[in-house]
JSON list of C-alpha atoms in Angstrom, two decimals:
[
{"chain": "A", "resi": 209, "resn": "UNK", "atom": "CA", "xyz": [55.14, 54.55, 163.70]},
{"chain": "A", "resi": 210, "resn": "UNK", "atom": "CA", "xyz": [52.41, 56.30, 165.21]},
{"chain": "A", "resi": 211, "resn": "UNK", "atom": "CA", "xyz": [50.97, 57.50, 162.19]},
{"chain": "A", "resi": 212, "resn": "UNK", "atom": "CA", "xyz": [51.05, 54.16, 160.48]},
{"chain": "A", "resi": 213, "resn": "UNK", "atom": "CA", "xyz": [49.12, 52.86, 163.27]},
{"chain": "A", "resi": 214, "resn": "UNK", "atom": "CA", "xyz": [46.57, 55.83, 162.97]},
{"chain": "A", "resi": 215, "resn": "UNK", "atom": "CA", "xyz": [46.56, 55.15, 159.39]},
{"chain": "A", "resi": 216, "resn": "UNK", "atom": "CA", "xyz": [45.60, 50.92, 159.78]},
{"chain": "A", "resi": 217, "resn": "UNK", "atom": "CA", "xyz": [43.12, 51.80, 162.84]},
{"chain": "A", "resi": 218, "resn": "UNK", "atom": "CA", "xyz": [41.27, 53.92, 160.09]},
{"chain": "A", "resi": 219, "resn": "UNK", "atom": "CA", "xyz": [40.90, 51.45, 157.46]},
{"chain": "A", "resi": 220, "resn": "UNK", "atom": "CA", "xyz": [39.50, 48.95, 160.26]},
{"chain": "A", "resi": 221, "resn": "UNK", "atom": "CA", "xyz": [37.10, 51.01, 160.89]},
{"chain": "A", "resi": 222, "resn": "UNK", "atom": "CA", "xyz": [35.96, 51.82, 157.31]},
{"chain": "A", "resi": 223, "resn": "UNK", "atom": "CA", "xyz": [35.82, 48.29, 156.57]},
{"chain": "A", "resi": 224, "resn": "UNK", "atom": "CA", "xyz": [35.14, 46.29, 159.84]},
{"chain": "A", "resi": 225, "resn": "UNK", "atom": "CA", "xyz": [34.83, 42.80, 158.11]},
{"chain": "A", "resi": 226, "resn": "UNK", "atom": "CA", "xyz": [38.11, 42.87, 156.85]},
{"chain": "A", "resi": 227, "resn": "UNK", "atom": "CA", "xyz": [39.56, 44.01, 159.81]},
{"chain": "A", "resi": 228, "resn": "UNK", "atom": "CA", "xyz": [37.66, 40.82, 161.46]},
{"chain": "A", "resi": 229, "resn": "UNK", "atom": "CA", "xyz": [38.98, 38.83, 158.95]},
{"chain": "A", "resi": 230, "resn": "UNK", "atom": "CA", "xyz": [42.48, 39.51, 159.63]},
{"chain": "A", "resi": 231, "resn": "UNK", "atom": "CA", "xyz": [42.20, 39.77, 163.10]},
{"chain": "A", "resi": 232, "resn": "UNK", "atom": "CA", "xyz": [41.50, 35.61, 163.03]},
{"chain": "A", "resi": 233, "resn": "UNK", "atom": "CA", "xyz": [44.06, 35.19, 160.98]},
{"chain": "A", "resi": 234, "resn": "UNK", "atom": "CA", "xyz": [46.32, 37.05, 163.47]},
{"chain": "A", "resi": 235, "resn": "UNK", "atom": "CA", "xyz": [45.14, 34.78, 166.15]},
{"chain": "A", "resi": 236, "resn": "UNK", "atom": "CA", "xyz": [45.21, 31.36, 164.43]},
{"chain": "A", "resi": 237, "resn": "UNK", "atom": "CA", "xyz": [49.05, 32.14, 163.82]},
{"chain": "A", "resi": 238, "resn": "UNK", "atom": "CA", "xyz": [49.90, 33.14, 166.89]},
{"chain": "A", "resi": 239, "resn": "UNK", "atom": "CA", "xyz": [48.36, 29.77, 168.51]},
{"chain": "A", "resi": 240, "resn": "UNK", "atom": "CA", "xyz": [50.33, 27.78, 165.70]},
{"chain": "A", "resi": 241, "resn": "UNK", "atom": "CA", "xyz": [53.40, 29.16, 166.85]},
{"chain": "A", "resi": 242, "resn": "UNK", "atom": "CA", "xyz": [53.19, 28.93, 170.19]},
{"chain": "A", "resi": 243, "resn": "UNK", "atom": "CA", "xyz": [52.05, 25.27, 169.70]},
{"chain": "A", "resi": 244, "resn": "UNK", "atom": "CA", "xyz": [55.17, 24.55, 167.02]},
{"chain": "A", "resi": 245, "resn": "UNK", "atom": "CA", "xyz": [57.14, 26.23, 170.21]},
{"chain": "A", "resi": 246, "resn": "UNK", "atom": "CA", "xyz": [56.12, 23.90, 172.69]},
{"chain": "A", "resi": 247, "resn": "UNK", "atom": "CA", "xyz": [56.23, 20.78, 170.71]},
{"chain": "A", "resi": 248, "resn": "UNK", "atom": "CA", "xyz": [59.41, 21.44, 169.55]},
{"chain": "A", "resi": 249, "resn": "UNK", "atom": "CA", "xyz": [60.76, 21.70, 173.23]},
{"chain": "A", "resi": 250, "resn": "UNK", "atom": "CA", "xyz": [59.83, 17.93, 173.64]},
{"chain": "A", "resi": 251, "resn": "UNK", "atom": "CA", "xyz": [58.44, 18.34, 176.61]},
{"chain": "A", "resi": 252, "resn": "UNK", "atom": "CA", "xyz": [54.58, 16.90, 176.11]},
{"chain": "A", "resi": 253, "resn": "UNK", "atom": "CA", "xyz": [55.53, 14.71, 173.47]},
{"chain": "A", "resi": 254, "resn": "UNK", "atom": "CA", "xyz": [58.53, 12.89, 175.66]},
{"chain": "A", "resi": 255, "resn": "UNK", "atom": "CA", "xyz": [55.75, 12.31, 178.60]},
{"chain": "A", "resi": 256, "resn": "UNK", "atom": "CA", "xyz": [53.48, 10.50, 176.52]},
{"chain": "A", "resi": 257, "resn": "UNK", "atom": "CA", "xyz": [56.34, 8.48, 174.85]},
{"chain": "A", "resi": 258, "resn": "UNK", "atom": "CA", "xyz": [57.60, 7.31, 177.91]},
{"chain": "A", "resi": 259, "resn": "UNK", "atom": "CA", "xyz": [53.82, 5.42, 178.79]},
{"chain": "A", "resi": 260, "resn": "UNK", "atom": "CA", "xyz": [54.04, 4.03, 175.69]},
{"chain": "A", "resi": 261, "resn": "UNK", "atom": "CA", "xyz": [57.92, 2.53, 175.69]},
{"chain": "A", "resi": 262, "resn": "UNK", "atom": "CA", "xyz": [57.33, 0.87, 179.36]},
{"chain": "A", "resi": 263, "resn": "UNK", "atom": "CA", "xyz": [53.86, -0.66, 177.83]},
{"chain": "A", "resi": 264, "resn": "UNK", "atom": "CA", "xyz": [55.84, -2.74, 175.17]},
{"chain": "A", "resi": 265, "resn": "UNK", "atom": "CA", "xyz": [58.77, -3.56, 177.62]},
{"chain": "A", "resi": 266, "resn": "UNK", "atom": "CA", "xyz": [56.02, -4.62, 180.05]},
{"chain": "A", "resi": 267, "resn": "UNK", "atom": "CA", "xyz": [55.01, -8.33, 178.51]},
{"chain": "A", "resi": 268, "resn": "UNK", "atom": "CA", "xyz": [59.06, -9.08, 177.48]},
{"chain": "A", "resi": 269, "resn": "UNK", "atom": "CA", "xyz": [60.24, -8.53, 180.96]},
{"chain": "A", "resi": 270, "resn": "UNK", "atom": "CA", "xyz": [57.86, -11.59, 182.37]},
{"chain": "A", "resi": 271, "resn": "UNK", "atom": "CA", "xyz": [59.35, -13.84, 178.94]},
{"chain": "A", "resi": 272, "resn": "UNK", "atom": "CA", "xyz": [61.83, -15.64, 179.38]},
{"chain": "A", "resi": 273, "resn": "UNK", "atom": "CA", "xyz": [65.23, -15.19, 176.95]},
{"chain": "A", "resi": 274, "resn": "UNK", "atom": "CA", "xyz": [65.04, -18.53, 174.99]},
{"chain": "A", "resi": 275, "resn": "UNK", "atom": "CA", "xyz": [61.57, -18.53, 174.12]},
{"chain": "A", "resi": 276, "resn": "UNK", "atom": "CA", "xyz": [60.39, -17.44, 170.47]},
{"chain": "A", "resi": 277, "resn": "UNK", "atom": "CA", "xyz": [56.86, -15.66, 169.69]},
{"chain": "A", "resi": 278, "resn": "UNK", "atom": "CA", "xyz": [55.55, -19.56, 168.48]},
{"chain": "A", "resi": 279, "resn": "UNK", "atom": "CA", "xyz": [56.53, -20.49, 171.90]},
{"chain": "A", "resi": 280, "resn": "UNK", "atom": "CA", "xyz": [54.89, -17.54, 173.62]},
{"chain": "A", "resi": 281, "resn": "UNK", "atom": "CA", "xyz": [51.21, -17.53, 171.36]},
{"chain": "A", "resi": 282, "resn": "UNK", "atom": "CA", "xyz": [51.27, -21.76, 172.13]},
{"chain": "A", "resi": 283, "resn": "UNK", "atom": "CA", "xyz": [51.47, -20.79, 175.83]},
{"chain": "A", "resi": 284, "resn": "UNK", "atom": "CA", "xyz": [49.00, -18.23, 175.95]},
{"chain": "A", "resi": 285, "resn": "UNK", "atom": "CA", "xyz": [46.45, -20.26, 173.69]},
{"chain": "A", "resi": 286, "resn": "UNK", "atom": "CA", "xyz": [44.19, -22.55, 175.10]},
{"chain": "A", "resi": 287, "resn": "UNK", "atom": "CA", "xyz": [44.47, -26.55, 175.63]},
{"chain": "A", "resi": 288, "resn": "UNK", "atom": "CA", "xyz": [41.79, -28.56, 173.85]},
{"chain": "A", "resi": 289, "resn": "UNK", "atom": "CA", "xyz": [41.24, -31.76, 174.89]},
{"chain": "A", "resi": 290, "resn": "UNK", "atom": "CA", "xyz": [40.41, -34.28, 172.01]},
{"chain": "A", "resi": 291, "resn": "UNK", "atom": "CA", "xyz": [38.11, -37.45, 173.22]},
{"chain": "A", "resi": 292, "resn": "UNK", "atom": "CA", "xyz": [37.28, -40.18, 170.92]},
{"chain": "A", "resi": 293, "resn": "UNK", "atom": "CA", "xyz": [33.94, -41.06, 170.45]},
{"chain": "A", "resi": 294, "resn": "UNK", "atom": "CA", "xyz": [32.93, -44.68, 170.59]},
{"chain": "A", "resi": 295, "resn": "UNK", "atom": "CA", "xyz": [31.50, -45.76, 167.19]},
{"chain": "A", "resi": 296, "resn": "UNK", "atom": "CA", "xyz": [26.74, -46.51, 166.71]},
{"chain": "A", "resi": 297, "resn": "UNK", "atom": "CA", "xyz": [26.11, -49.70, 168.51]},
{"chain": "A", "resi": 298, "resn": "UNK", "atom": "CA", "xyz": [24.45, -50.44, 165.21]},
{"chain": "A", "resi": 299, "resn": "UNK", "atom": "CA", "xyz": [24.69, -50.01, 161.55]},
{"chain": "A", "resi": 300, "resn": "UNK", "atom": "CA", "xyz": [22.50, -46.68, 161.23]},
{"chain": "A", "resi": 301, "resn": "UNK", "atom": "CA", "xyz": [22.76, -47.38, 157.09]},
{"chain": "A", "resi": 302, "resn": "UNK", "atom": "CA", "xyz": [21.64, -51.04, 157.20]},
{"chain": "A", "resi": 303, "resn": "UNK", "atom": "CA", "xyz": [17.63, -51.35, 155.67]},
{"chain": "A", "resi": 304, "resn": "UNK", "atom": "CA", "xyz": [14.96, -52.01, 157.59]},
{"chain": "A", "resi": 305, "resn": "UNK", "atom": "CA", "xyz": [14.57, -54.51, 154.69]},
{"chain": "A", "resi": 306, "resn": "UNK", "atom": "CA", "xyz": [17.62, -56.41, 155.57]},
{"chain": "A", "resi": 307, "resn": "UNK", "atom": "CA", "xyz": [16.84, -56.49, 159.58]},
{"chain": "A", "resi": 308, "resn": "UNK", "atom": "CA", "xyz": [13.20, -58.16, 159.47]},
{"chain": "A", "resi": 309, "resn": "UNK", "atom": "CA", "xyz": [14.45, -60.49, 156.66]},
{"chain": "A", "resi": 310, "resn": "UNK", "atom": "CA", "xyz": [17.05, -61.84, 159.04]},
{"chain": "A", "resi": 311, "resn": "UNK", "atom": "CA", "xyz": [14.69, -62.01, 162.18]},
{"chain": "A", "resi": 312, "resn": "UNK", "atom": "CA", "xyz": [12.25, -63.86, 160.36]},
{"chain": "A", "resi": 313, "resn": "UNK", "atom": "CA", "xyz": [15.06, -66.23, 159.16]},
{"chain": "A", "resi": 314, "resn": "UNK", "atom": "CA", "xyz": [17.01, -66.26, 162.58]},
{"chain": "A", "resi": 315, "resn": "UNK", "atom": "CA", "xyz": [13.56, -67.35, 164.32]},
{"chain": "A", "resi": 316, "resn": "UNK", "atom": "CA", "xyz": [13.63, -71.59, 165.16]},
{"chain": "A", "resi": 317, "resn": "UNK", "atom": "CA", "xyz": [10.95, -73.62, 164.47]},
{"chain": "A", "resi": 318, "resn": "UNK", "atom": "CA", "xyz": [8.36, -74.80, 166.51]},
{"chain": "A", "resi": 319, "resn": "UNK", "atom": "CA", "xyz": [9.16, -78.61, 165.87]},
{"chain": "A", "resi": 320, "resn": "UNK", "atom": "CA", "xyz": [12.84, -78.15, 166.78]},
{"chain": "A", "resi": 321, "resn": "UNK", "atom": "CA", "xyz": [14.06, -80.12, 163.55]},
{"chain": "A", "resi": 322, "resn": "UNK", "atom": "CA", "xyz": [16.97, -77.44, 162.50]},
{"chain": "A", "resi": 323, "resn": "UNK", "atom": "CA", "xyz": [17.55, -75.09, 159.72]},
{"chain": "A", "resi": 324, "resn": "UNK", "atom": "CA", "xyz": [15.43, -77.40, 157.00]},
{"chain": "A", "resi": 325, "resn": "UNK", "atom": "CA", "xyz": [12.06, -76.56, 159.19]},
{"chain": "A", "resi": 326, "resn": "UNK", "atom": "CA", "xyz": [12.98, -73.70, 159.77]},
{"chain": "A", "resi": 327, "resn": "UNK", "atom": "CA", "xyz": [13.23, -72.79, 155.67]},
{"chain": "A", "resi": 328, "resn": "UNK", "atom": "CA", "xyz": [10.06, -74.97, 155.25]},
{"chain": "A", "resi": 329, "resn": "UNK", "atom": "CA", "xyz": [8.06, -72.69, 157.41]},
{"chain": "A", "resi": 330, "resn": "UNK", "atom": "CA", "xyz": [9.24, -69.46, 155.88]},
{"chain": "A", "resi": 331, "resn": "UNK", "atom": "CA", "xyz": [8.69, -70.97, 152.95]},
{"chain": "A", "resi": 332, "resn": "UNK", "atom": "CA", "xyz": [5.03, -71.77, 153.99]},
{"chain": "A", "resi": 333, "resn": "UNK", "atom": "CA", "xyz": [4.65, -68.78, 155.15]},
{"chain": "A", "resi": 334, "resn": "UNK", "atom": "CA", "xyz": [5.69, -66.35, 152.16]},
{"chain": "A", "resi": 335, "resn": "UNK", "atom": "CA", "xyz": [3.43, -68.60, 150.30]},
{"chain": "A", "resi": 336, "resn": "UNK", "atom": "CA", "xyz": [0.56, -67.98, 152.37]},
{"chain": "A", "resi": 337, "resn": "UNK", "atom": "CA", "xyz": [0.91, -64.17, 152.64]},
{"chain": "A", "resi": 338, "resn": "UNK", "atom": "CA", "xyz": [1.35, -63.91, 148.53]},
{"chain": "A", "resi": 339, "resn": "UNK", "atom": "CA", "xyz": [-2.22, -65.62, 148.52]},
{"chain": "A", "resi": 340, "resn": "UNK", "atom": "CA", "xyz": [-3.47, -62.97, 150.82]},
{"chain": "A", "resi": 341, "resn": "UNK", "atom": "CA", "xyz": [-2.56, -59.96, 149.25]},
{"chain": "A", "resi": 342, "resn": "UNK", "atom": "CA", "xyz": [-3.64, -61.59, 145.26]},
{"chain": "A", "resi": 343, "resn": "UNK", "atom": "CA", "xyz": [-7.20, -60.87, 146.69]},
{"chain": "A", "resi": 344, "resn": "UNK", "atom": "CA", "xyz": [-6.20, -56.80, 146.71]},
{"chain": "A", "resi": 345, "resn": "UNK", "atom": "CA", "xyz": [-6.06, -54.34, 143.87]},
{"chain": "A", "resi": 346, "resn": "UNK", "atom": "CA", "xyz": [-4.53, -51.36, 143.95]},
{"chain": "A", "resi": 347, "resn": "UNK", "atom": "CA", "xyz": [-7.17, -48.79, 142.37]},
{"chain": "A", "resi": 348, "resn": "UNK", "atom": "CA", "xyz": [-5.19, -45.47, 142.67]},
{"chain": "A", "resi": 349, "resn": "UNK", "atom": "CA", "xyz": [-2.27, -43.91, 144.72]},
{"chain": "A", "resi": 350, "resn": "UNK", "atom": "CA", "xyz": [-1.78, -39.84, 145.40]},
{"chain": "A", "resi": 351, "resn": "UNK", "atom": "CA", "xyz": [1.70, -38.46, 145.94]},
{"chain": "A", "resi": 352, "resn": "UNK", "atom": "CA", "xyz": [2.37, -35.45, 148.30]},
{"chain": "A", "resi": 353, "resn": "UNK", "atom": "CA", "xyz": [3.64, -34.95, 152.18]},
{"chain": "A", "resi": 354, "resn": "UNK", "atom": "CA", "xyz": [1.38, -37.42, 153.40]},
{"chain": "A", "resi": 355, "resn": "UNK", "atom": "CA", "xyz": [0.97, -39.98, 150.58]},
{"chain": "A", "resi": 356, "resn": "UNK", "atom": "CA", "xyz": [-2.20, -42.18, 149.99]},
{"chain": "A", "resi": 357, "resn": "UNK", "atom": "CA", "xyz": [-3.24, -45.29, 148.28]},
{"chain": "A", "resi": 358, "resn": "UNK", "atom": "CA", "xyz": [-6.99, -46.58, 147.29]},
{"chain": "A", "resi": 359, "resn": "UNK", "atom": "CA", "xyz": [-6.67, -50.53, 147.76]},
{"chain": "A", "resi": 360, "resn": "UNK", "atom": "CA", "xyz": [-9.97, -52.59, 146.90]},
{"chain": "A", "resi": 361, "resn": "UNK", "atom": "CA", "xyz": [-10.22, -55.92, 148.71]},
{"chain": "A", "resi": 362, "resn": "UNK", "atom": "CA", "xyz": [-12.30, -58.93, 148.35]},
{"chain": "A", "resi": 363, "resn": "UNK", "atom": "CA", "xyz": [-12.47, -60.25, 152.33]},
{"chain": "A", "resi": 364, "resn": "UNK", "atom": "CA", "xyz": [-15.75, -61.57, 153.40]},
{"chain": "A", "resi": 365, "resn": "UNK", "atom": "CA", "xyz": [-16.98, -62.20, 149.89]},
{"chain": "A", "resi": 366, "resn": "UNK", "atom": "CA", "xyz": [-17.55, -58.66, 148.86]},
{"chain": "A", "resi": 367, "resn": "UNK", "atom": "CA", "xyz": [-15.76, -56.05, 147.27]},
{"chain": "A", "resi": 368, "resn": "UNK", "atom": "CA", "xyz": [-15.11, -52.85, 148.90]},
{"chain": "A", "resi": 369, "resn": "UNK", "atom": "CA", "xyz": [-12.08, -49.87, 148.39]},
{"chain": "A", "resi": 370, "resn": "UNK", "atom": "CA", "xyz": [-10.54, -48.66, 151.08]},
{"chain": "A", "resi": 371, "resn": "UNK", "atom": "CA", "xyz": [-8.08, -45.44, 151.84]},
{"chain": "A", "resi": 372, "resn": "UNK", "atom": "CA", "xyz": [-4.63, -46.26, 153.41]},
{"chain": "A", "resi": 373, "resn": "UNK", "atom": "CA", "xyz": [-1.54, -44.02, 154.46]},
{"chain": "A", "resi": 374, "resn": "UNK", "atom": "CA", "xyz": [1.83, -45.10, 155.85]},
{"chain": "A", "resi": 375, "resn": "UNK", "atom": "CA", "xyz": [1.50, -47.39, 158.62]},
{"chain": "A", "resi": 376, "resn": "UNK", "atom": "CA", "xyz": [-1.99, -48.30, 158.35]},
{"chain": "A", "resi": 377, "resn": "UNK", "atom": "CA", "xyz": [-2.98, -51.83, 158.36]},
{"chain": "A", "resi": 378, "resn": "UNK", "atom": "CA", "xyz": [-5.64, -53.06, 155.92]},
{"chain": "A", "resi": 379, "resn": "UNK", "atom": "CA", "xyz": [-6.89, -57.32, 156.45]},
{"chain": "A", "resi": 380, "resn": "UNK", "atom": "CA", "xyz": [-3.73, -57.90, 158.45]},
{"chain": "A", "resi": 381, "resn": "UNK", "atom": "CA", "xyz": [-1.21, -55.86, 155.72]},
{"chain": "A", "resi": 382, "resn": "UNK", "atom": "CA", "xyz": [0.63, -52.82, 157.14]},
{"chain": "A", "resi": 383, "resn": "UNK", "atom": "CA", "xyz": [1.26, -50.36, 154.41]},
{"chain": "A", "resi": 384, "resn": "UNK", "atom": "CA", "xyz": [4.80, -49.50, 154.32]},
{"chain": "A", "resi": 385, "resn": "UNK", "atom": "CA", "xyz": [5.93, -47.53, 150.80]},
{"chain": "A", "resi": 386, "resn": "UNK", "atom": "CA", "xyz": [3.77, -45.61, 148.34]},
{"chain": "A", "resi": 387, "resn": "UNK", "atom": "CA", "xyz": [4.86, -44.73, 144.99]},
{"chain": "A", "resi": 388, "resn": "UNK", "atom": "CA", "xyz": [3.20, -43.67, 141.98]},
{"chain": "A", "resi": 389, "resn": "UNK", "atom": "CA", "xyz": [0.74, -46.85, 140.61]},
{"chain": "A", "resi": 390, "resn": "UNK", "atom": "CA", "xyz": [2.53, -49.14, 143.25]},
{"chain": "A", "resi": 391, "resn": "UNK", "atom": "CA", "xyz": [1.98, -49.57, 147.19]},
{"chain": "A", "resi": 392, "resn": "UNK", "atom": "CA", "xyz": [4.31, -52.15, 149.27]},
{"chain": "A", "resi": 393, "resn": "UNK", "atom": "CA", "xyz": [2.73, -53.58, 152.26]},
{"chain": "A", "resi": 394, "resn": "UNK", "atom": "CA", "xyz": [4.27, -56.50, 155.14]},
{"chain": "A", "resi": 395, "resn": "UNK", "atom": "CA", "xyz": [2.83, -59.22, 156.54]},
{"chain": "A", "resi": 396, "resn": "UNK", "atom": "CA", "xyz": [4.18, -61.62, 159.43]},
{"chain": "A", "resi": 397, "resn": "UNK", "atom": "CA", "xyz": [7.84, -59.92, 158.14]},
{"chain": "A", "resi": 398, "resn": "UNK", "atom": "CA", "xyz": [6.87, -61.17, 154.13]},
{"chain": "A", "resi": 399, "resn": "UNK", "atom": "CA", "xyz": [6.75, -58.15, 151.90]},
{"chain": "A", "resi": 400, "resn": "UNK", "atom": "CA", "xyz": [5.08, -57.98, 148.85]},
{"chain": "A", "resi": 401, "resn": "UNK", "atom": "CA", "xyz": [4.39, -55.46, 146.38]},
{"chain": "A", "resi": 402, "resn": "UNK", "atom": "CA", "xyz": [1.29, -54.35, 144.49]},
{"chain": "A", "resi": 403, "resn": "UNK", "atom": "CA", "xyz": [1.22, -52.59, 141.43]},
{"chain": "A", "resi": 404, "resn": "UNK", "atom": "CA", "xyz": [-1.70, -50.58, 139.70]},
{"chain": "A", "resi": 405, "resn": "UNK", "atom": "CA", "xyz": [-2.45, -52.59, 136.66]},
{"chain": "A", "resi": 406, "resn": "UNK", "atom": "CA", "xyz": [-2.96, -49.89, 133.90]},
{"chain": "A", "resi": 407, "resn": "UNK", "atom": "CA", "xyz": [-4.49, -50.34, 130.14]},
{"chain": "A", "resi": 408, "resn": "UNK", "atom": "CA", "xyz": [-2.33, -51.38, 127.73]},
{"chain": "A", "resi": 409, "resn": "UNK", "atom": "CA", "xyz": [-1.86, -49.11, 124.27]}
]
């Protein structure tokens, strides 16, 4: 036995990376069987078992018997309340069109004579207001974020063109749409439309 030893001890120390070699190979299996050893004993892996088996019997014991998991999640999620909300005090849809076409309708006349006055005087008043805007030409329109229209007029005996954008007034008109060769401007709630006149082919 001795000389067996002897005889190993000299090959380490002719070759001493070898004998490193083996050495760690020694020690690696000598840690995985003590390791296998212990395991297998249950000791370490019992201990953290038992955490882990009173964690799951932890939320049952507070349940009670008859209720199923449906039961449990609806309990545990929370309540919405759902409230109604009351509907627009006001069609949000209806044209802007529409709404000063009735309030000039819905508007009595001065003389107090009913509904037939009351016609008669719109009447007399779209009139008017299509007189008014035959003395404008529309010379040009331009298109874009802010759109523009060149309207040439013929108040106070001259004739002179003019720029307008959205909402500007020109000789009592307010300019309210501008589309390509057309512009749409009110008056006293009458609305009347002016188109570009263009040469025919």
């Amino acid at each position: 036995m001795n000389e067996r030893l002897m005889e190993i001890w000299t090959l380490a120390q002719q070759d001493r990376k070898k004998a490193a070699t083996l050495g760690a190979l020694l020690l690696v299996a000598l840690v995985m069987g003590v390791r296998a050893i212990v395991s297998g004993s249950g000791g370490p892996s019992r201990a953290a078992a038992a955490p882990a088996a009173r964690g799951m019997a932890a939320p049952t014991a507070g349940k009670p018997a008859g209720m199923t998991m449906e039961q449990t999640l609806a309990a545990l999620r929370p309540q919405q309340r759902v409230s109604l909300v009351a509907g627009p005090p006001r069609d949000l849809f209806r044209s802007t069109w529409a709404v000063i076409g009735a309030d000039a309708d819905g508007v009595e006349g001065k003389s107090g004579a009913g509904g037939a006055d009351n016609a008669d005087g719109s009447g007399g008043v779209r009139e008017r207001v299509e007189r008014e805007a035959a003395s404008l030409r529309l010379r040009s329109t331009m298109l874009g974020a802010r759109p523009l229209a060149v309207i040439e007029g013929s108040a106070g005996g001259g004739a002179r063109r003019r720029v307008a954008r959205m909402g500007e007034e020109l000789d009592g008109f307010r300019v309210v749409r501008i589309e390509a060769h057309l512009v749409e401007l009110e008056k006293e709630g009458v609305r009347v439309a002016i188109e570009q006149s263009r040469p025919t082919p």
